[in-house]
Amino acid sequence: LLPPARRLADEFEAAGFPLQSRTALLLAAELELRVDDDDAADALLERAGPSAARDPIGLRLHTRLVTADRWEKRDQIRKVRRVIARGLTDLATYQAQFGGIDLQSASAVHGVRLVARDLGLAMRTGQPGPVLAAVERSRAVSSRIRPVTPPADERTAELLADLRRQMDSSESAAGGGRPDRLRGQIADLQAELQSRAWLHQGSRAWRPPTTVPDLRAAAAGDGWDLVAVAELGGQLAAVSVVAGGRMRLVSLGASDAVRAWQRRIGADLDALAHPGLPATLVAAASSSLRHGAVELGRMLAAAIPDTGRRVVISPPGWLLSLPWSLLPPLVGRPLVVTPSLSGWHRGRLDQSVNDGTVTPRPGSVAVVAGPGLARAAEEAAAVASIWDGHVIVRHLPVASPSELSAAMGSTGVVHVAAHGVHRGENPMFSSLTMTGGPLFAYELDQRGTVPEHVILSACEVGRSTVRAREETLGLTSVLLQLGTASVTAGVARVHDDVATEIMVRYHRALAEGRDSAEALCLVAGQVSQPSPFVCFGTAWSAAPSRISPALPAYGTTTTGQLAHRTAVRATESVQPRRR
């Protein structure tokens, strides 16, 4: 590749294309470093010149990358770190200029190689502190950007209404109409909506990641064990911070093996959610789920401190949708899953405290039900009755997309019992089905305010699509990026009656003063079927007390209790959460 790279640099320069010429020169310099011709690389870098603020972001970051390679060849590691840090700052500043989450996350692709170099350099030290710092630098810059409210836009409202109509028509026509034409129209509408979002100006303000000392102090002060799992070169490693502040770095093995078991567990949960499943298949799927949980727990056990305390896990994006609470090392322990430990840290700081009582603080709860679920109205009524008398309750048993959107912007806690769909190919159009059509993740990005805590009692809306640099998109991730401290959502399908039982018990625990992680942990031990619900972000509480005396001691669940939780009864036919 060297001869064509050099030739292109000359031809672009002669033709009056300086940016393209510099790109070719940087590529040639990178290749010269690979073949150990350092002098030739130096000459090419000098010819390319330093990057400037007006240069395209790809060219600026490529300059940083090749410069870091140059210093690494000379064993100038401090200079390498400095160059990489400047590059990551360049990228964060670039992302912050965009007003829409979609483009913020998509633009992270420019930093993939720089982030890998940063993490690889930290891994070579063999020290947990540098590795944890590199992981936090790499994770979800979009979630650190201060959100802005896009201006009111009549055309956007028209496009959303049209998209809802087309999607309803597509579902109706799927059995014998013209789905190809409708799919094309839907794709066109989504593309125009996305292009309009790209025109919004961002805040240009972003927050740096939380420092390692601050994370250690939080673990020590709050009694949480922190776990950051990272992937590099097809291998997984983890940094653990126990509640006392001690740290360790462990290797977990090949990521492909973990992916395989994750897919198997997800398939088993989805199978068990089917109505009227024969008893033999229930037994087979339950056995497979138990085996998968044990195997995956064994592979990841080294990352999880054996302290019995509460745990915060920040995994790679593709592991966010793992039902972590089913793994034996985590059974019986309150658990939070977060895209980054920095996000968890910010969420815990943002939550206010009151005078120390266990009474829920003054606020409001909105309970929303969607169509097509046999027990959605019953679930919504039960949840509303739990909070009635404690806070202002807004009960919407038949809610439209606009009513749900309004509740999201004006209520402290929102519970949604509705069908949910995660659209992996276009995650900003993942949706919750309301009366009159779906509410899209895209629409949540248009609001200026979001609730403190959102509960999505729907299938798979806890899932997300992973983009470059650990950026994830989906309903749950959008809410977290917009400022919601805590989201409880499902990562697999679940029976309607099981979801109702879990959600009613969950809200009772919240109203008693437990935080969302403790409540979900407590409920998991009270139901016979496996729970696919996960507490994302941070642990939200209606009261300042983070640990209730009534909650059983953590880490005391036996193997027999695990088997009991993951065994599924063959019961009468019930409607699953997702069609």
XYZ file of C-alpha atoms in Angstrom, residues 24 61 77 120 126 174 236 257 309 348 364 389 404 411 475 499:
16
model
C -2.733 10.002 1.941
C -8.009 12.165 14.789
C 4.567 6.790 26.648
C -4.506 -1.214 24.772
C -1.366 -4.396 34.082
C -48.497 -7.749 6.493
C -12.786 -9.590 27.882
C -17.947 -17.621 24.091
C -22.820 -6.319 48.579
C -26.403 9.218 42.255
C -45.838 12.627 41.092
C -52.112 8.844 49.140
C -47.418 9.572 27.224
C -43.892 13.638 36.000
C -35.601 3.461 24.309
C -44.995 -9.000 34.253
